[in-house]
């Protein structure tokens, strides 16, 4: 049995949900009239954003349009994140603020789903302390949204469905995409790596890869519909199709998507250094449509800490990989993630992280102070360094990265980049991204938006660039 068969939602379940879809549609129409509105908000990573596009697809099929104004909504759905405590606190705060709205509107429904509520203890806390929330459903139940909408609206049921298990792949869900020219394309779900600090494997289930034919078909359709950027998503795209029965790997998938005719670019994230091979870097280098941007989280520059994190590589292996990547793609832009203050990390060990940053020439970095996640291995490790001290280290790290980014971006002044124009900045300039994923802003008309333009860099501002249109 292939991965896809093992993880597929059964045909009976799909049929059942299609029936619920019709029933939910009728109920929504009778309660809210012809233009019901849903407010959908996503916390966390791109995988969640992509999942929400499917949730919106289902809501749209039930008749809902969408609003950004909470007070206008007939249904409020928060797709939540559990990666750090701060992310959870934000959700709790924002959900708490919905209480009066819910009490004032009899037919309003509040739904919470995703990673945060997949944790049994959190689901329990919401049931007890936020009893005005109508529906809670975990990461293994997203495809059952039609059922939940029907049961809560037609029957007035309070629902809490957090099925445990390895997770599903549900292929035939409708989708409402947030953009008409940039698309998220999930190629796999879940994670098997169990980095000791990380909650993801517990809340998003086992790693499972989508059928390559369906991914390629989706990419072809996106290009035909005018999409200019496709970002392939997975927690660790380098292990796509890793099970022996699959017979297909990420490099091959990249090459085949690169072969699709049309004017578009391909991005992917996230890469894991332990599975990132020279073959993949060679493939990136040789595929003209693949953006020369690699997001390669290193997390720590200290071998002892990396081992405790269960990352499966050393700092030497990481630096060697980067050197090879820069040797085959001199223009490559590398971004990364780093954690400061992992349990037991000493200041000297933290300095090894600073040293790795100095050697790596990252374009930008996402830096996080370690946040204990209940149930993970690291949460049980002794953690003697006080939070204030970690804050001091964190600011030191930001200063080092700022210095490096300033130098890197200033080197781009005078160069010309092909830029996908995305929208407008606060100052009214056109805002887009270079292949290296650096934001560049420049004067230009609305006709630029959603197209590629050549832009020459005139000024660098640490993290972003200013430029001038060439054409
Ligand atoms: N504490 C702090 N940062 C974390 N990350 C994942 N788990 C934690 C945690 N418990 C960071 C990692 C990962 C990014 C998505 O979030 O750097 O790459
Ligand atoms: Fe978390 Fe590690 Fe999986 Fe990334 S690879 S999602 S950090 S467990």
Short mmCIF file of C-alpha atoms and ligand atoms in Angstrom, two decimals:
data_model
loop_
_atom_site.label_atom_id
_atom_site.label_comp_id
_atom_site.label_asym_id
_atom_site.label_seq_id
_atom_site.Cartn_x
_atom_site.Cartn_y
_atom_site.Cartn_z
CA UNK A 1 0.00 0.00 0.00
CA UNK A 2 1.38 3.44 -0.88
CA UNK A 3 1.51 6.37 1.52
CA UNK A 4 -1.39 8.00 -0.24
CA UNK A 5 -3.66 5.00 0.10
CA UNK A 6 -2.72 4.52 3.74
CA UNK A 7 -3.54 8.14 4.59
CA UNK A 8 -6.48 8.75 2.25
CA UNK A 9 -9.84 9.72 3.67
CA UNK A 10 -12.21 6.85 2.82
CA UNK A 11 -14.65 7.14 -0.09
CA UNK A 12 -17.57 6.61 2.33
CA UNK A 13 -16.41 9.51 4.50
CA UNK A 14 -16.09 11.77 1.44
CA UNK A 15 -19.61 10.83 0.32
CA UNK A 16 -20.94 11.54 3.80
CA UNK A 17 -19.30 14.98 3.82
CA UNK A 18 -20.73 15.77 0.38
CA UNK A 19 -24.20 15.06 1.75
CA UNK A 20 -23.49 17.27 4.76
CA UNK A 21 -22.31 19.98 2.37
CA UNK A 22 -25.78 20.11 0.75
CA UNK A 23 -27.54 20.07 4.12
CA UNK A 24 -25.24 22.77 5.50
CA UNK A 25 -25.86 24.90 2.39
CA UNK A 26 -29.64 24.69 2.90
CA UNK A 27 -29.36 25.52 6.60
CA UNK A 28 -27.04 28.47 5.98
CA UNK A 29 -29.44 29.88 3.37
CA UNK A 30 -32.48 29.53 5.60
CA UNK A 31 -30.78 31.11 8.64
CA UNK A 32 -28.74 33.88 7.06
CA UNK A 33 -30.34 34.56 3.66
CA UNK A 34 -28.52 34.80 0.35
CA UNK A 35 -25.29 36.50 1.47
CA UNK A 36 -23.98 34.94 4.69
CA UNK A 37 -20.51 36.02 5.77
CA UNK A 38 -17.64 34.13 7.35
CA UNK A 39 -14.61 35.64 9.08
CA UNK A 40 -11.65 33.25 8.77
CA UNK A 41 -8.39 34.09 10.51
CA UNK A 42 -5.19 32.06 10.32
CA UNK A 43 -2.41 31.98 12.90
CA UNK A 44 1.02 30.52 12.26
CA UNK A 45 2.79 29.02 9.30
CA UNK A 46 2.11 28.83 5.56
CA UNK A 47 0.83 25.27 5.97
CA UNK A 48 -1.97 26.72 8.10
CA UNK A 49 -2.62 29.45 5.55
CA UNK A 50 -2.91 26.77 2.89
CA UNK A 51 -5.22 24.63 5.08
CA UNK A 52 -7.40 27.71 5.62
CA UNK A 53 -7.72 28.14 1.86
CA UNK A 54 -9.34 24.68 1.80
CA UNK A 55 -11.54 25.50 4.79
CA UNK A 56 -12.65 28.63 2.94
CA UNK A 57 -13.26 26.54 -0.17
CA UNK A 58 -15.71 24.39 1.81
CA UNK A 59 -17.38 27.43 3.41
CA UNK A 60 -17.76 29.00 -0.02
CA UNK A 61 -19.45 25.85 -1.29
CA UNK A 62 -21.90 26.12 1.63
CA UNK A 63 -22.80 29.62 0.39
CA UNK A 64 -20.58 31.81 2.59
CA UNK A 65 -18.85 34.92 1.34
CA UNK A 66 -15.99 36.38 3.41
CA UNK A 67 -15.55 39.48 5.51
CA UNK A 68 -12.67 41.15 7.38
CA UNK A 69 -15.09 42.76 9.83
CA UNK A 70 -15.83 40.59 12.87
CA UNK A 71 -19.15 42.33 13.60
CA UNK A 72 -20.45 41.45 10.13
CA UNK A 73 -19.75 37.73 10.45
CA UNK A 74 -22.30 34.93 10.81
CA UNK A 75 -19.50 32.44 11.39
CA UNK A 76 -16.05 33.06 12.86
CA UNK A 77 -13.34 30.45 12.30
CA UNK A 78 -9.85 30.68 13.81
CA UNK A 79 -7.25 28.26 12.48
CA UNK A 80 -4.77 28.18 15.36
CA UNK A 81 -1.04 27.68 15.94
CA UNK A 82 0.80 25.97 18.80
CA UNK A 83 4.44 26.51 17.90
CA UNK A 84 5.24 28.86 20.80
CA UNK A 85 3.38 29.84 23.95
CA UNK A 86 3.09 33.41 22.68
CA UNK A 87 1.17 32.17 19.59
CA UNK A 88 -1.30 30.38 21.86
CA UNK A 89 -1.69 33.36 24.19
CA UNK A 90 -2.66 35.53 21.22
CA UNK A 91 -5.38 33.06 20.25
CA UNK A 92 -6.72 32.88 23.81
CA UNK A 93 -6.82 36.69 23.96
CA UNK A 94 -8.58 37.05 20.61
CA UNK A 95 -11.10 34.30 21.36
CA UNK A 96 -11.90 35.84 24.75
CA UNK A 97 -12.73 39.10 22.97
CA UNK A 98 -15.47 37.32 20.97
CA UNK A 99 -17.64 36.51 23.99
CA UNK A 100 -19.90 39.58 23.87
CA UNK A 101 -20.36 39.29 20.13
CA UNK A 102 -21.42 35.66 20.50
CA UNK A 103 -23.82 36.38 23.34
CA UNK A 104 -25.43 39.23 21.37
CA UNK A 105 -26.05 37.19 18.18
CA UNK A 106 -28.10 34.05 18.56
CA UNK A 107 -27.14 32.46 15.24
CA UNK A 108 -23.47 33.45 15.22
CA UNK A 109 -21.15 30.45 15.46
CA UNK A 110 -17.55 30.49 16.72
CA UNK A 111 -15.25 27.72 15.60
CA UNK A 112 -11.64 26.95 16.51
CA UNK A 113 -9.49 24.45 14.68
CA UNK A 114 -5.89 23.48 13.99
CA UNK A 115 -2.71 22.79 15.92
CA UNK A 116 -3.47 24.51 19.22
CA UNK A 117 -6.76 22.74 19.81
CA UNK A 118 -5.30 19.39 18.71
CA UNK A 119 -3.67 19.33 22.18
CA UNK A 120 -6.20 17.67 24.49
CA UNK A 121 -5.33 19.92 27.44
CA UNK A 122 -5.97 23.07 25.40
CA UNK A 123 -9.25 21.76 23.98
CA UNK A 124 -10.33 21.02 27.55
CA UNK A 125 -9.38 24.51 28.73
CA UNK A 126 -11.43 26.07 25.93
CA UNK A 127 -14.43 23.91 26.73
CA UNK A 128 -14.29 24.89 30.37
CA UNK A 129 -13.24 28.55 30.27
CA UNK A 130 -14.54 29.67 26.86
CA UNK A 131 -17.88 27.89 26.83
CA UNK A 132 -19.32 30.33 24.25
CA UNK A 133 -17.12 28.64 21.59
CA UNK A 134 -19.46 26.42 19.56
CA UNK A 135 -17.14 24.10 17.63
CA UNK A 136 -13.61 22.85 18.27
CA UNK A 137 -11.99 20.50 15.76
CA UNK A 138 -8.46 19.15 15.49
CA UNK A 139 -6.04 18.83 12.59
CA UNK A 140 -7.38 15.39 11.62
CA UNK A 141 -10.92 16.64 11.12
CA UNK A 142 -10.66 19.63 8.74
CA UNK A 143 -12.38 17.77 5.90
CA UNK A 144 -15.42 17.32 8.19
CA UNK A 145 -16.21 21.05 8.29
CA UNK A 146 -19.52 20.61 6.36
CA UNK A 147 -20.70 18.17 9.04
CA UNK A 148 -19.71 20.54 11.85
CA UNK A 149 -21.41 23.56 10.26
CA UNK A 150 -24.59 21.55 9.74
CA UNK A 151 -24.65 20.06 13.24
CA UNK A 152 -24.00 23.34 15.03
CA UNK A 153 -26.42 25.44 12.95
CA UNK A 154 -29.27 22.98 12.38
CA UNK A 155 -29.10 21.06 15.66
CA UNK A 156 -27.49 23.62 17.97
CA UNK A 157 -24.88 21.05 19.00
CA UNK A 158 -21.71 21.96 20.87
CA UNK A 159 -18.96 20.06 19.09
CA UNK A 160 -15.47 19.03 20.18
CA UNK A 161 -13.84 16.57 17.77
CA UNK A 162 -10.14 15.95 18.25
CA UNK A 163 -9.51 12.60 16.58
CA UNK A 164 -6.07 11.20 17.37
CA UNK A 165 -4.05 9.27 14.78
CA UNK A 166 -1.45 9.67 12.09
CA UNK A 167 -3.39 12.17 9.95
CA UNK A 168 -5.10 12.24 6.58
CA UNK A 169 -4.60 13.35 3.02
CA UNK A 170 -7.88 14.64 1.58
CA UNK A 171 -7.44 15.40 -2.11
CA UNK A 172 -10.70 16.67 -3.52
CA UNK A 173 -11.41 19.66 -1.29
CA UNK A 174 -12.46 22.91 -2.93
CA UNK A 175 -10.12 25.86 -2.45
CA UNK A 176 -10.51 29.64 -2.25
CA UNK A 177 -7.03 31.10 -2.67
CA UNK A 178 -6.05 34.37 -1.00
CA UNK A 179 -4.13 35.62 -4.05
CA UNK A 180 -4.73 35.45 -7.79
CA UNK A 181 -1.04 35.25 -8.66
CA UNK A 182 0.78 33.62 -5.69
CA UNK A 183 -0.24 30.09 -4.71
CA UNK A 184 0.59 27.76 -1.85
CA UNK A 185 0.86 24.16 -2.99
CA UNK A 186 1.15 21.60 -0.20
CA UNK A 187 3.20 18.58 -1.26
CA UNK A 188 3.23 16.81 2.09
CA UNK A 189 1.77 17.08 5.56
CA UNK A 190 2.97 16.31 9.08
CA UNK A 191 6.48 15.71 10.39
CA UNK A 192 8.45 12.69 11.62
CA UNK A 193 11.52 14.46 12.91
CA UNK A 194 10.62 15.03 16.54
CA UNK A 195 13.09 17.83 17.13
CA UNK A 196 13.05 17.82 20.92
CA UNK A 197 11.65 21.37 21.31
CA UNK A 198 8.92 21.10 18.67
CA UNK A 199 5.20 20.45 19.03
CA UNK A 200 4.54 20.01 15.29
CA UNK A 201 4.91 16.20 15.07
CA UNK A 202 2.40 15.87 17.93
CA UNK A 203 -0.21 18.14 16.41
CA UNK A 204 0.19 17.70 12.65
CA UNK A 205 0.66 13.93 12.64
CA UNK A 206 3.00 11.66 10.68
CA UNK A 207 4.79 12.75 7.55
CA UNK A 208 2.76 11.91 4.45
CA UNK A 209 3.45 12.85 0.84
CA UNK A 210 0.84 13.70 -1.76
CA UNK A 211 0.74 11.81 -5.05
CA UNK A 212 3.18 13.56 -7.44
CA UNK A 213 0.73 13.34 -10.35
CA UNK A 214 -1.85 15.32 -8.39
CA UNK A 215 0.74 17.91 -7.37
CA UNK A 216 1.90 18.37 -10.96
CA UNK A 217 -1.67 18.58 -12.19
CA UNK A 218 -2.44 21.24 -9.57
CA UNK A 219 0.70 23.18 -10.59
CA UNK A 220 -0.29 22.97 -14.28
CA UNK A 221 -3.76 24.28 -13.50
CA UNK A 222 -2.32 27.12 -11.42
CA UNK A 223 -0.05 28.18 -14.27
CA UNK A 224 -2.95 27.96 -16.75
CA UNK A 225 -5.02 30.21 -14.47
CA UNK A 226 -2.28 32.84 -14.52
CA UNK A 227 -0.44 32.16 -11.23
CA UNK A 228 3.09 33.59 -11.30
CA UNK A 229 4.52 32.04 -8.15
CA UNK A 230 4.00 28.57 -6.74
CA UNK A 231 5.38 27.76 -3.30
CA UNK A 232 5.68 24.05 -2.54
CA UNK A 233 4.96 23.46 1.14
CA UNK A 234 6.01 20.83 3.65
CA UNK A 235 7.59 20.80 7.12
CA UNK A 236 10.59 19.09 5.53
CA UNK A 237 10.24 19.11 1.74
CA UNK A 238 13.59 17.33 1.35
CA UNK A 239 12.08 14.13 2.65
CA UNK A 240 9.21 14.20 0.14
CA UNK A 241 8.39 10.64 -0.98
CA UNK A 242 10.96 9.16 1.38
CA UNK A 243 9.22 5.82 1.96
CA UNK A 244 10.76 3.08 -0.24
CA UNK A 245 7.46 2.28 -1.97
CA UNK A 246 7.12 5.84 -3.26
CA UNK A 247 9.78 5.83 -5.97
CA UNK A 248 9.83 9.60 -6.37
CA UNK A 249 11.84 12.28 -4.62
CA UNK A 250 11.78 16.04 -4.18
CA UNK A 251 14.45 16.76 -6.82
CA UNK A 252 12.41 14.92 -9.43
CA UNK A 253 9.26 16.74 -8.39
CA UNK A 254 11.07 20.10 -8.73
CA UNK A 255 12.37 19.19 -12.19
CA UNK A 256 8.92 18.13 -13.41
CA UNK A 257 7.25 21.31 -12.15
CA UNK A 258 10.10 23.31 -13.68
CA UNK A 259 9.27 21.66 -17.03
CA UNK A 260 5.70 23.02 -17.03
CA UNK A 261 5.47 25.65 -19.78
CA UNK A 262 4.74 29.20 -18.71
CA UNK A 263 6.19 32.27 -17.06
CA UNK A 264 6.23 31.52 -13.33
CA UNK A 265 8.62 30.90 -10.44
CA UNK A 266 8.81 28.03 -8.00
CA UNK A 267 9.62 28.40 -4.33
CA UNK A 268 9.67 25.76 -1.63
CA UNK A 269 9.87 25.55 2.13
CA UNK A 270 11.00 24.31 4.56
CA UNK A 271 14.27 22.47 3.95
CA UNK A 272 15.86 20.40 6.68
CA UNK A 273 19.68 20.33 6.66
CA UNK A 274 19.78 16.63 7.52
CA UNK A 275 17.89 15.71 4.33
CA UNK A 276 19.11 18.50 2.03
CA UNK A 277 21.41 16.83 -0.49
CA UNK A 278 23.93 18.10 -3.02
CA UNK A 279 21.66 16.60 -5.66
CA UNK A 280 18.85 18.88 -4.55
CA UNK A 281 21.13 21.94 -4.64
CA UNK A 282 22.32 20.95 -8.13
CA UNK A 283 18.69 20.58 -9.18
CA UNK A 284 17.88 24.04 -7.82
CA UNK A 285 20.85 25.46 -9.71
CA UNK A 286 19.83 23.85 -12.99
CA UNK A 287 16.09 24.62 -12.89
CA UNK A 288 15.58 28.10 -14.34
CA UNK A 289 12.16 28.61 -12.76
CA UNK A 290 13.26 27.70 -9.24
CA UNK A 291 13.92 30.87 -7.22
CA UNK A 292 17.45 31.02 -5.87
CA UNK A 293 16.28 31.18 -2.31
CA UNK A 294 16.80 28.50 0.30
CA UNK A 295 15.15 28.57 3.71
CA UNK A 296 17.41 26.28 5.72
CA UNK A 297 16.85 26.51 9.48
CA UNK A 298 19.99 25.75 11.51
CA UNK A 299 18.46 26.33 15.00
CA UNK A 300 21.84 26.31 16.80
CA UNK A 301 25.53 26.61 15.96
CA UNK A 302 26.64 24.31 18.79
CA UNK A 303 27.02 20.57 18.22
CA UNK A 304 26.03 19.63 21.77
CA UNK A 305 22.84 21.67 21.54
CA UNK A 306 22.06 20.34 18.03
CA UNK A 307 22.34 16.82 19.42
CA UNK A 308 20.02 17.62 22.33
CA UNK A 309 17.63 19.15 19.81
CA UNK A 310 17.71 15.87 17.83
CA UNK A 311 18.48 17.74 14.62
CA UNK A 312 20.59 15.03 12.97
CA UNK A 313 23.47 17.22 11.68
CA UNK A 314 26.50 19.08 12.99
CA UNK A 315 27.52 22.70 12.52
CA UNK A 316 30.31 21.49 10.21
CA UNK A 317 27.82 19.57 8.04
CA UNK A 318 25.57 22.65 7.91
CA UNK A 319 28.40 24.99 6.88
CA UNK A 320 29.65 22.51 4.30
CA UNK A 321 26.15 22.32 2.80
CA UNK A 322 25.95 26.11 2.64
CA UNK A 323 29.37 26.39 1.02
CA UNK A 324 28.34 23.90 -1.61
CA UNK A 325 25.05 25.74 -2.18
CA UNK A 326 26.86 29.08 -2.66
CA UNK A 327 29.41 27.40 -4.96
CA UNK A 328 26.71 26.15 -7.36
CA UNK A 329 24.47 29.24 -6.94
CA UNK A 330 26.65 32.30 -6.23
CA UNK A 331 23.57 34.56 -6.15
CA UNK A 332 21.75 32.31 -3.66
CA UNK A 333 19.86 33.99 -0.85
CA UNK A 334 19.72 31.88 2.30
CA UNK A 335 17.33 32.50 5.18
CA UNK A 336 17.16 30.54 8.41
CA UNK A 337 15.54 29.95 11.79
CA UNK A 338 17.39 29.98 15.10
CA UNK A 339 16.39 29.30 18.68
CA UNK A 340 18.03 31.17 21.57
CA UNK A 341 18.07 29.74 25.09
CA UNK A 342 17.38 26.05 24.46
CA UNK A 343 17.32 24.27 27.88
CA UNK A 344 20.85 23.98 29.25
CA UNK A 345 22.43 26.19 26.56
CA UNK A 346 25.36 28.18 27.99
CA UNK A 347 26.55 31.63 26.91
CA UNK A 348 29.62 30.05 25.28
CA UNK A 349 27.38 27.71 23.31
CA UNK A 350 25.22 30.67 22.28
CA UNK A 351 28.41 32.35 21.03
CA UNK A 352 28.92 29.39 18.68
CA UNK A 353 25.52 30.27 17.20
CA UNK A 354 26.70 33.88 16.70
CA UNK A 355 29.82 32.57 15.03
CA UNK A 356 27.81 30.40 12.65
CA UNK A 357 25.66 33.40 11.75
CA UNK A 358 28.79 35.44 10.98
CA UNK A 359 30.02 32.70 8.65
CA UNK A 360 26.73 32.06 6.86
CA UNK A 361 25.82 35.35 5.13
CA UNK A 362 22.06 34.91 5.72
CA UNK A 363 19.84 37.42 3.96
CA UNK A 364 17.45 37.32 6.87
CA UNK A 365 16.63 35.14 9.83
CA UNK A 366 13.68 34.29 12.03
CA UNK A 367 14.95 34.26 15.61
CA UNK A 368 13.01 32.81 18.51
CA UNK A 369 13.52 32.57 22.24
CA UNK A 370 12.96 28.96 23.27
CA UNK A 371 9.39 28.35 24.41
CA UNK A 372 8.68 25.12 26.32
CA UNK A 373 5.91 23.08 24.68
CA UNK A 374 4.19 20.65 27.06
CA UNK A 375 4.70 17.02 26.04
CA UNK A 376 7.91 17.58 24.09
CA UNK A 377 11.21 16.10 25.25
CA UNK A 378 12.89 19.47 25.79
CA UNK A 379 10.08 20.66 28.06
CA UNK A 380 11.29 18.13 30.65
CA UNK A 381 14.96 19.24 30.46
CA UNK A 382 16.49 21.43 33.19
CA UNK A 383 16.41 25.06 32.01
CA UNK A 384 18.48 27.14 34.46
CA UNK A 385 19.04 30.33 32.43
CA UNK A 386 16.50 33.03 33.42
CA UNK A 387 14.24 34.55 30.75
CA UNK A 388 15.79 38.03 31.19
CA UNK A 389 19.22 36.62 30.42
CA UNK A 390 17.89 34.88 27.31
CA UNK A 391 16.42 38.24 26.30
CA UNK A 392 19.90 39.82 26.52
CA UNK A 393 21.38 37.06 24.31
CA UNK A 394 18.49 37.45 21.89
CA UNK A 395 19.14 41.18 21.44
CA UNK A 396 22.83 40.47 20.91
CA UNK A 397 21.92 38.02 18.16
CA UNK A 398 19.56 40.49 16.48
CA UNK A 399 22.33 43.11 16.41
CA UNK A 400 24.75 40.68 14.76
CA UNK A 401 22.20 39.65 12.15
CA UNK A 402 21.28 43.27 11.45
CA UNK A 403 24.92 44.10 10.78
CA UNK A 404 25.22 41.17 8.36
CA UNK A 405 21.93 41.88 6.58
CA UNK A 406 22.90 45.56 6.16
CA UNK A 407 26.13 44.53 4.49
CA UNK A 408 24.41 41.95 2.29
CA UNK A 409 21.63 44.23 1.10
CA UNK A 410 24.02 47.15 0.48
CA UNK A 411 25.97 44.89 -1.92
CA UNK A 412 22.87 44.69 -4.12
CA UNK A 413 22.71 48.45 -4.87
CA UNK A 414 23.03 48.96 -8.64
CA UNK A 415 21.98 45.39 -9.49
CA UNK A 416 18.82 44.58 -11.42
CA UNK A 417 16.40 41.89 -10.31
CA UNK A 418 13.31 40.31 -11.79
CA UNK A 419 10.62 41.10 -9.25
CA UNK A 420 7.12 39.72 -8.78
CA UNK A 421 5.07 42.81 -7.85
CA UNK A 422 2.64 42.00 -5.05
CA UNK A 423 0.90 45.15 -3.83
CA UNK A 424 1.50 48.56 -2.31
CA UNK A 425 3.63 49.58 0.66
CA UNK A 426 2.37 51.96 3.36
CA UNK A 427 4.13 54.79 1.51
CA UNK A 428 2.19 53.95 -1.67
CA UNK A 429 5.15 52.40 -3.50
CA UNK A 430 4.78 49.15 -5.46
CA UNK A 431 6.08 46.32 -3.31
CA UNK A 432 7.44 43.04 -4.62
CA UNK A 433 10.03 40.37 -3.96
CA UNK A 434 13.24 39.42 -5.67
CA UNK A 435 13.95 35.76 -6.44
CA UNK A 436 15.97 35.76 -3.20
CA UNK A 437 12.76 36.70 -1.36
CA UNK A 438 13.92 40.19 -0.41
CA UNK A 439 11.21 42.87 -0.42
CA UNK A 440 11.82 45.72 -2.87
CA UNK A 441 9.71 48.87 -3.16
CA UNK A 442 9.64 51.28 -6.09
CA UNK A 443 7.42 53.89 -7.78
CA UNK A 444 5.05 52.34 -10.34
CA UNK A 445 1.47 51.95 -11.56
CA UNK A 446 -1.18 49.43 -10.56
CA UNK A 447 -0.62 47.58 -13.83
CA UNK A 448 2.61 46.21 -12.29
CA UNK A 449 0.78 44.25 -9.61
CA UNK A 450 0.67 40.53 -10.33
CA UNK A 451 3.39 40.78 -13.01
CA UNK A 452 7.16 40.36 -13.21
CA UNK A 453 9.16 43.58 -13.68
CA UNK A 454 12.88 44.30 -13.84
CA UNK A 455 13.84 46.62 -11.01
CA UNK A 456 17.25 48.19 -10.30
CA UNK A 457 18.18 48.61 -6.65
CA UNK A 458 18.85 52.24 -5.75
CA UNK A 459 18.98 52.04 -1.96
CA UNK A 460 19.21 49.40 0.76
CA UNK A 461 17.43 49.66 4.10
CA UNK A 462 18.79 46.68 6.13
CA UNK A 463 15.95 44.22 5.46
CA UNK A 464 14.32 45.71 2.38
CA UNK A 465 15.39 47.48 -0.80
CA UNK A 466 14.24 50.55 -2.73
CA UNK A 467 14.47 50.59 -6.52
CA UNK A 468 13.57 51.98 -9.90
CA UNK A 469 11.61 50.23 -12.66
CA UNK A 470 13.58 49.34 -15.78
CA UNK A 471 10.62 48.63 -18.06
N1 LIG B 1 10.45 27.45 20.90
C1 LIG B 1 10.96 28.41 20.10
N2 LIG B 1 11.01 28.31 18.76
C2 LIG B 1 10.51 27.19 18.20
N3 LIG B 1 10.42 26.79 16.92
C3 LIG B 1 9.82 25.58 16.89
N4 LIG B 1 9.52 25.18 18.13
C4 LIG B 1 9.94 26.16 18.98
C5 LIG B 1 9.92 26.32 20.38
N5 LIG B 1 9.42 25.40 21.19
C6 LIG B 1 10.94 27.57 15.80
C7 LIG B 1 12.01 26.81 15.03
C8 LIG B 1 11.29 26.46 13.76
C9 LIG B 1 10.35 27.63 13.60
C10 LIG B 1 9.21 27.38 12.68
O1 LIG B 1 9.88 27.84 14.91
O2 LIG B 1 13.08 27.70 14.77
O3 LIG B 1 12.17 26.34 12.65
FE1 LIG B 2 9.38 20.84 14.14
FE2 LIG B 2 11.74 19.73 13.53
FE3 LIG B 2 9.50 18.92 12.25
FE4 LIG B 2 10.52 21.37 11.75
S1 LIG B 2 11.54 19.39 11.33
S2 LIG B 2 8.35 20.86 12.14
S3 LIG B 2 11.34 21.96 13.78
S4 LIG B 2 9.95 18.67 14.44
#
